[in-house]
Short mmCIF file of C-alpha atoms and ligand atoms in Angstrom, two decimals:
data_model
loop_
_atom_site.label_atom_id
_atom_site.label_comp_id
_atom_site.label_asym_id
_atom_site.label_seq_id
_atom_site.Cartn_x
_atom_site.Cartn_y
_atom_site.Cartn_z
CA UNK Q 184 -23.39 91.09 -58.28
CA UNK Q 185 -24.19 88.99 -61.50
CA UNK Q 186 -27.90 89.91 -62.89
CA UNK Q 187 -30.09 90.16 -65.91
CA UNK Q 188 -27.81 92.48 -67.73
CA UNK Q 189 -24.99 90.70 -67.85
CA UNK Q 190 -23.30 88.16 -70.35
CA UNK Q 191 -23.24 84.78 -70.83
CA UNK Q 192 -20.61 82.07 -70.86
CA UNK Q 193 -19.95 80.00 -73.89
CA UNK Q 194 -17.61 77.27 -73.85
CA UNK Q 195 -16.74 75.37 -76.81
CA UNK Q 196 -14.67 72.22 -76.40
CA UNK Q 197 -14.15 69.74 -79.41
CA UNK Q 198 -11.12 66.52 -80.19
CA UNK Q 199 -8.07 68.24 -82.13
CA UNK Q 200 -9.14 68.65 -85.89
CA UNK Q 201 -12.74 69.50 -85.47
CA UNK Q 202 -12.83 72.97 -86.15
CA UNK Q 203 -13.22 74.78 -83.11
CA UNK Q 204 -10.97 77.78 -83.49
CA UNK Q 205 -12.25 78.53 -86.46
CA UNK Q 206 -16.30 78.25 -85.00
CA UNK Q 207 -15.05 80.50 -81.93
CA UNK Q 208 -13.33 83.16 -84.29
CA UNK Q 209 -16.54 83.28 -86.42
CA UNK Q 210 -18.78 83.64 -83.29
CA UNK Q 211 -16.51 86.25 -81.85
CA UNK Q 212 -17.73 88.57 -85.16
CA UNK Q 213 -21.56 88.55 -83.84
CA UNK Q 214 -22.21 91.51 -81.56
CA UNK Q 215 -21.42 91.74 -77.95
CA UNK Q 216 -19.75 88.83 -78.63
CA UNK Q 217 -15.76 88.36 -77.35
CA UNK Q 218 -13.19 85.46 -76.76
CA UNK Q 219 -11.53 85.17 -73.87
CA UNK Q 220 -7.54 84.78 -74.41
CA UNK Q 221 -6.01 81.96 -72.36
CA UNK Q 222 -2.43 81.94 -70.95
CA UNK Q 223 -0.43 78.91 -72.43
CA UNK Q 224 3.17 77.57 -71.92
CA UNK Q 225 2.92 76.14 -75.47
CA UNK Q 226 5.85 77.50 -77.84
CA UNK Q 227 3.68 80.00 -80.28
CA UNK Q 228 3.21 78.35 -83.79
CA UNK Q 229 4.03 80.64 -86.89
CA UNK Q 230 1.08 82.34 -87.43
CA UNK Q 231 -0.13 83.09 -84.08
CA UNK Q 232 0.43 86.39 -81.92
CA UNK Q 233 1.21 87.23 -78.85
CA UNK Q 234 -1.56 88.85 -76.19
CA UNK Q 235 -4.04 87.71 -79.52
CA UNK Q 236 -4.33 84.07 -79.76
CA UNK Q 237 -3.06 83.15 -76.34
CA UNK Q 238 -0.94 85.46 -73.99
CA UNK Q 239 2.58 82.93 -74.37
CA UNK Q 240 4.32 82.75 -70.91
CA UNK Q 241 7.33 80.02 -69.66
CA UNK Q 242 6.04 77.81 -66.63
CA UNK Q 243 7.31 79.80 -63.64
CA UNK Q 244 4.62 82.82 -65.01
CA UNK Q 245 2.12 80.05 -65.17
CA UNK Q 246 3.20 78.56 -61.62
CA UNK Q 247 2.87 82.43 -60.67
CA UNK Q 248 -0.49 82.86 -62.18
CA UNK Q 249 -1.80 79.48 -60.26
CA UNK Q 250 -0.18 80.12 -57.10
CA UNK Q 251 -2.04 83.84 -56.87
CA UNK Q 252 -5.12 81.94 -57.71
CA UNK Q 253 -5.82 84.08 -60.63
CA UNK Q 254 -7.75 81.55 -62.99
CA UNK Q 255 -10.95 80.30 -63.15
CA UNK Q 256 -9.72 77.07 -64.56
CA UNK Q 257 -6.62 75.93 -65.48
CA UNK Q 258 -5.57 72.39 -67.06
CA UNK Q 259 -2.62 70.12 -68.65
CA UNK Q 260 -3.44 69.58 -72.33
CA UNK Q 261 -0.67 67.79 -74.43
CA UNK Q 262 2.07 68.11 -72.33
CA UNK Q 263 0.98 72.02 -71.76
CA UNK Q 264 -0.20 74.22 -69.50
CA UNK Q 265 -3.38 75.86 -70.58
CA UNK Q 266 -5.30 78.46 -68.35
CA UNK Q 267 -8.11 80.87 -67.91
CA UNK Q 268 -7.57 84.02 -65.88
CA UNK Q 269 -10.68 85.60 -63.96
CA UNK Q 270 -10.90 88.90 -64.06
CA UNK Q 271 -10.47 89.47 -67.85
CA UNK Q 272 -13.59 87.16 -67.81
CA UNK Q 273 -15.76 88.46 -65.19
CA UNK Q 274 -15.12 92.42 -65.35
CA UNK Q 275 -16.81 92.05 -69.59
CA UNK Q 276 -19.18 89.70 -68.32
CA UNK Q 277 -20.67 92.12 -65.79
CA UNK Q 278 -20.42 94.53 -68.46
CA UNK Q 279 -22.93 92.78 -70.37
CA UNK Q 280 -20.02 90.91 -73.02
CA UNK Q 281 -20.87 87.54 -74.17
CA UNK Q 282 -17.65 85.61 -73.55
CA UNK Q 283 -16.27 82.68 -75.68
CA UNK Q 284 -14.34 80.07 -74.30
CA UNK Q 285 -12.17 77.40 -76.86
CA UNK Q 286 -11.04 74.91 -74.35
CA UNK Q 287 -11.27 71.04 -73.71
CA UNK Q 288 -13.17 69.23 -71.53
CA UNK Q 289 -11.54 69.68 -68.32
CA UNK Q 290 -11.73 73.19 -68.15
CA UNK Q 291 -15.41 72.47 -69.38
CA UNK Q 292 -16.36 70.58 -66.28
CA UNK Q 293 -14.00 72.98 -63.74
CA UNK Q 294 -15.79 76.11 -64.93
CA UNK Q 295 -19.43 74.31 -64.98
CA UNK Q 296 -18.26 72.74 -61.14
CA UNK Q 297 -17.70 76.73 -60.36
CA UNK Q 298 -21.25 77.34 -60.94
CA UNK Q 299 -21.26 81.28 -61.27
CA UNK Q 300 -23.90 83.39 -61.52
CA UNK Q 301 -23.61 83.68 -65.34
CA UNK Q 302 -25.82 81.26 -67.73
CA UNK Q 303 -23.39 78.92 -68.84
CA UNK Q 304 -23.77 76.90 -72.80
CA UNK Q 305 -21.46 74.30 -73.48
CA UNK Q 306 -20.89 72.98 -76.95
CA UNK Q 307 -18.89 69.93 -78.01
CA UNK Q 308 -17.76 69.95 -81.71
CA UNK Q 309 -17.68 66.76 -83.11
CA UNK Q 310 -16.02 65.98 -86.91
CA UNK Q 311 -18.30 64.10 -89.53
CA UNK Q 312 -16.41 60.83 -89.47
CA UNK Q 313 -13.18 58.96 -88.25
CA UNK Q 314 -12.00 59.41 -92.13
CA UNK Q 315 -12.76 62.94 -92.39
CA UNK Q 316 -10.89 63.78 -89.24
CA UNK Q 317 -7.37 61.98 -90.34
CA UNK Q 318 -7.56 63.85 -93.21
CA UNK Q 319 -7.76 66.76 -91.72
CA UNK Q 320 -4.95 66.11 -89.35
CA UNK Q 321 -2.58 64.95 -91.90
CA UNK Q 322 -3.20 68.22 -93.70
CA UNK Q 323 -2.57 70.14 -90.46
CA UNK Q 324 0.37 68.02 -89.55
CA UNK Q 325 2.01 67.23 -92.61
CA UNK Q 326 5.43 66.88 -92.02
CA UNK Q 327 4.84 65.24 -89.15
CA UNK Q 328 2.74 61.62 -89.94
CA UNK Q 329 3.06 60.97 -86.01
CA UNK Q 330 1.76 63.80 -84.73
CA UNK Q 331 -1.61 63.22 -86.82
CA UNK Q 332 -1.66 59.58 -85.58
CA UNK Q 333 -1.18 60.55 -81.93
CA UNK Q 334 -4.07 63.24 -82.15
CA UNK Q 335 -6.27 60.66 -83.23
CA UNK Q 336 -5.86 58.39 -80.53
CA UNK Q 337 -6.28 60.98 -78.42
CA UNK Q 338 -9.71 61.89 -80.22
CA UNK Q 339 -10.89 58.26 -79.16
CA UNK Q 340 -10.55 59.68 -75.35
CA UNK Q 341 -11.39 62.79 -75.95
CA UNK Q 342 -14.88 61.91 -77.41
CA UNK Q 343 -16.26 59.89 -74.48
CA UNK Q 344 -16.72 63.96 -72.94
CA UNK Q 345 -19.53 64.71 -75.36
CA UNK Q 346 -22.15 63.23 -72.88
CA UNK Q 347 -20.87 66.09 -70.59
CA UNK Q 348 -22.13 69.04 -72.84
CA UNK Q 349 -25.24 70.89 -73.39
CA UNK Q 350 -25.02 70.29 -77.11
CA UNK Q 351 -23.26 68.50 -79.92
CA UNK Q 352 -22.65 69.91 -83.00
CA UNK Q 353 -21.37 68.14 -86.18
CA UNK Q 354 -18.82 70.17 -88.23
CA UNK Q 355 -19.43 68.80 -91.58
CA UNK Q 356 -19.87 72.31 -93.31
CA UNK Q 357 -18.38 74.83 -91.50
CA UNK Q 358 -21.59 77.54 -92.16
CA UNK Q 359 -23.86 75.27 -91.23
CA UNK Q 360 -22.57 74.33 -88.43
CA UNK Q 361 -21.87 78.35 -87.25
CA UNK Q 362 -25.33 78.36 -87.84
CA UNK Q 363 -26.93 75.31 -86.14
CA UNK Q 364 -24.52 77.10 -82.81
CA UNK Q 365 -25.32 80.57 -83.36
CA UNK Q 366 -29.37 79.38 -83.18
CA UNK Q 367 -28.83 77.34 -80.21
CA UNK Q 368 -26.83 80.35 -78.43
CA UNK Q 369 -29.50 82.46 -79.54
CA UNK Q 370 -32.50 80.28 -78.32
CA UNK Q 371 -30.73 80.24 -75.07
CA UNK Q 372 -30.39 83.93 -74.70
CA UNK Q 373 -34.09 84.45 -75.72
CA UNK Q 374 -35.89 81.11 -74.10
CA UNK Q 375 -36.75 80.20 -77.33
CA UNK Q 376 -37.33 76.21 -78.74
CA UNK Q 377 -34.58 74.65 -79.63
CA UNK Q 378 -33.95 72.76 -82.70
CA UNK Q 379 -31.09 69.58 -81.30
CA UNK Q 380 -31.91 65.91 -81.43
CA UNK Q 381 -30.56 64.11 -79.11
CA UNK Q 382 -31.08 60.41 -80.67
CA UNK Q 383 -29.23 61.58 -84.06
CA UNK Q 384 -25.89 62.69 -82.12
CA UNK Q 385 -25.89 59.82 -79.90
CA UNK Q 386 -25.93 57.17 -83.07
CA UNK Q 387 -23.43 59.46 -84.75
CA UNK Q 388 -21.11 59.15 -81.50
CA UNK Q 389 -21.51 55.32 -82.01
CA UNK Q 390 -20.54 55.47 -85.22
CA UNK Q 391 -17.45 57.60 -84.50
CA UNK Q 392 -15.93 55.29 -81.45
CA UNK Q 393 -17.07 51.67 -83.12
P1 5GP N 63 -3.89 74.38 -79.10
O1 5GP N 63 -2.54 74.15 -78.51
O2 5GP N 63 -4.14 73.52 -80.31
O3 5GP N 63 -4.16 75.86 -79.35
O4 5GP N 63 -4.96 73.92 -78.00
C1 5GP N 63 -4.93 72.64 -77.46
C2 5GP N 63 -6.17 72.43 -76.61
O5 5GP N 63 -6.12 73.25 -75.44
C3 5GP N 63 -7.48 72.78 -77.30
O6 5GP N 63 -8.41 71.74 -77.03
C4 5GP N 63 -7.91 74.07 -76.64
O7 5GP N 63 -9.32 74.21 -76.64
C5 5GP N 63 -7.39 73.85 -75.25
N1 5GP N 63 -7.25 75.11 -74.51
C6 5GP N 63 -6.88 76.32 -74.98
N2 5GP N 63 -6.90 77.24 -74.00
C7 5GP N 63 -7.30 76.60 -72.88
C8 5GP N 63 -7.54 77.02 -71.53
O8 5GP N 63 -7.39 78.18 -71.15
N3 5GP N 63 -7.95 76.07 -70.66
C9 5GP N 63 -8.15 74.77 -71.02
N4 5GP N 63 -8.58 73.92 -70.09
N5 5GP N 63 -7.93 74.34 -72.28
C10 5GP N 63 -7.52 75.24 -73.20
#
């Protein structure tokens, strides 16, 4: 039975090139704070391990996984399965774990629609400008000019979520933006004010999809 004790649920969600992994792996170094590793049918990409940045698995697992109803969520994101399993989730959340979630906006709404027990945030991680974001992409993508171009027409779908999310953050600097998150988290945890305007991110989002 969920109560005062235990952990709360932080999703961040943001368009492809806005920084997210990075914000989640820097969160995940505060105290009491873990990520929770999705399951994935994506091929793994050089640098990434096994059981560590997703637990890798070939579609009949995944069928497996969906048909025992094991995950709290579970979506198609580029072509690829992408799920949450429960258990992992809710046996550290009882325990009093703070649990980080980097996933897109359809888990988002699918674990919000669940409404658990557990005080849910939800951040959406916007980049600074249109400009900054190719940039980004082509670095990430770099032998691959396609595959930068497709990600940002995706970000033009992708951004009409933010209205869906507690809070927008703007990853222009990446400390400042750990910090604007880690005060919000924290001013959510304690009832504290909170420092967000509203007004500002909605004329930034303009800017961004005009
Ligand atoms: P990538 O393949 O670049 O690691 O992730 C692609 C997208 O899938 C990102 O937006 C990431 O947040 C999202 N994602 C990763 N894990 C999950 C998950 O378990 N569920 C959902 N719905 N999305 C996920």
């Amino acid at each position: 039975m969920p109560s005062e004790k235990d952990g709360i649920m932080i999703i961040l969600s943001s368009p492809s090139g806005a920084g997210k992994t990075t914000l989640v792996k820097k969160l995940s170094e505060k105290d009491n704070f873990e990520i929770s590793i999705s399951h994935t049918t994506r091929q793994p990409r050089p640098d990434e391990k096994q059981n560590k940045d997703y637990f890798f698995v070939d579609e009949e697992e995944f069928k497996r996984l969906i048909n025992n109803e094991e995950f709290l969520e579970y979506a198609k994101v580029f072509n690829n399965l992408y799920g949450t399993t429960r258990t992992p989730v809710i046996d550290r959340l009882n325990k009093g774990k703070n649990i980080l979630f980097d996933i897109d906006w359809q888990g988002a709404d699918l674990i919000k629609n669940k409404r658990l027990d557990y005080k849910l945030i939800t951040f959406f991680i916007l980049p600074p400008s249109k400009e900054v974001l190719f940039e980004r992409l082509s670095k990430r993508h770099a032998n691959d000019k396609l595959i930068a171009e497709e990600r940002m027409k995706q970000f033009e779908r992708d951004v009409l979520h933010w209205i869906n999310y507690d809070y927008v953050v703007i990853n222009n600097d990446l400390d400042e933006c750990y910090k604007k998150i880690s005060n919000l988290i924290n001013a959510v945890i304690n009832n504290g004010s909170k420092d967000y305007d509203l007004d500002y991110i909605r004329s930034h989002v303009n800017k961004l999809t005009s």
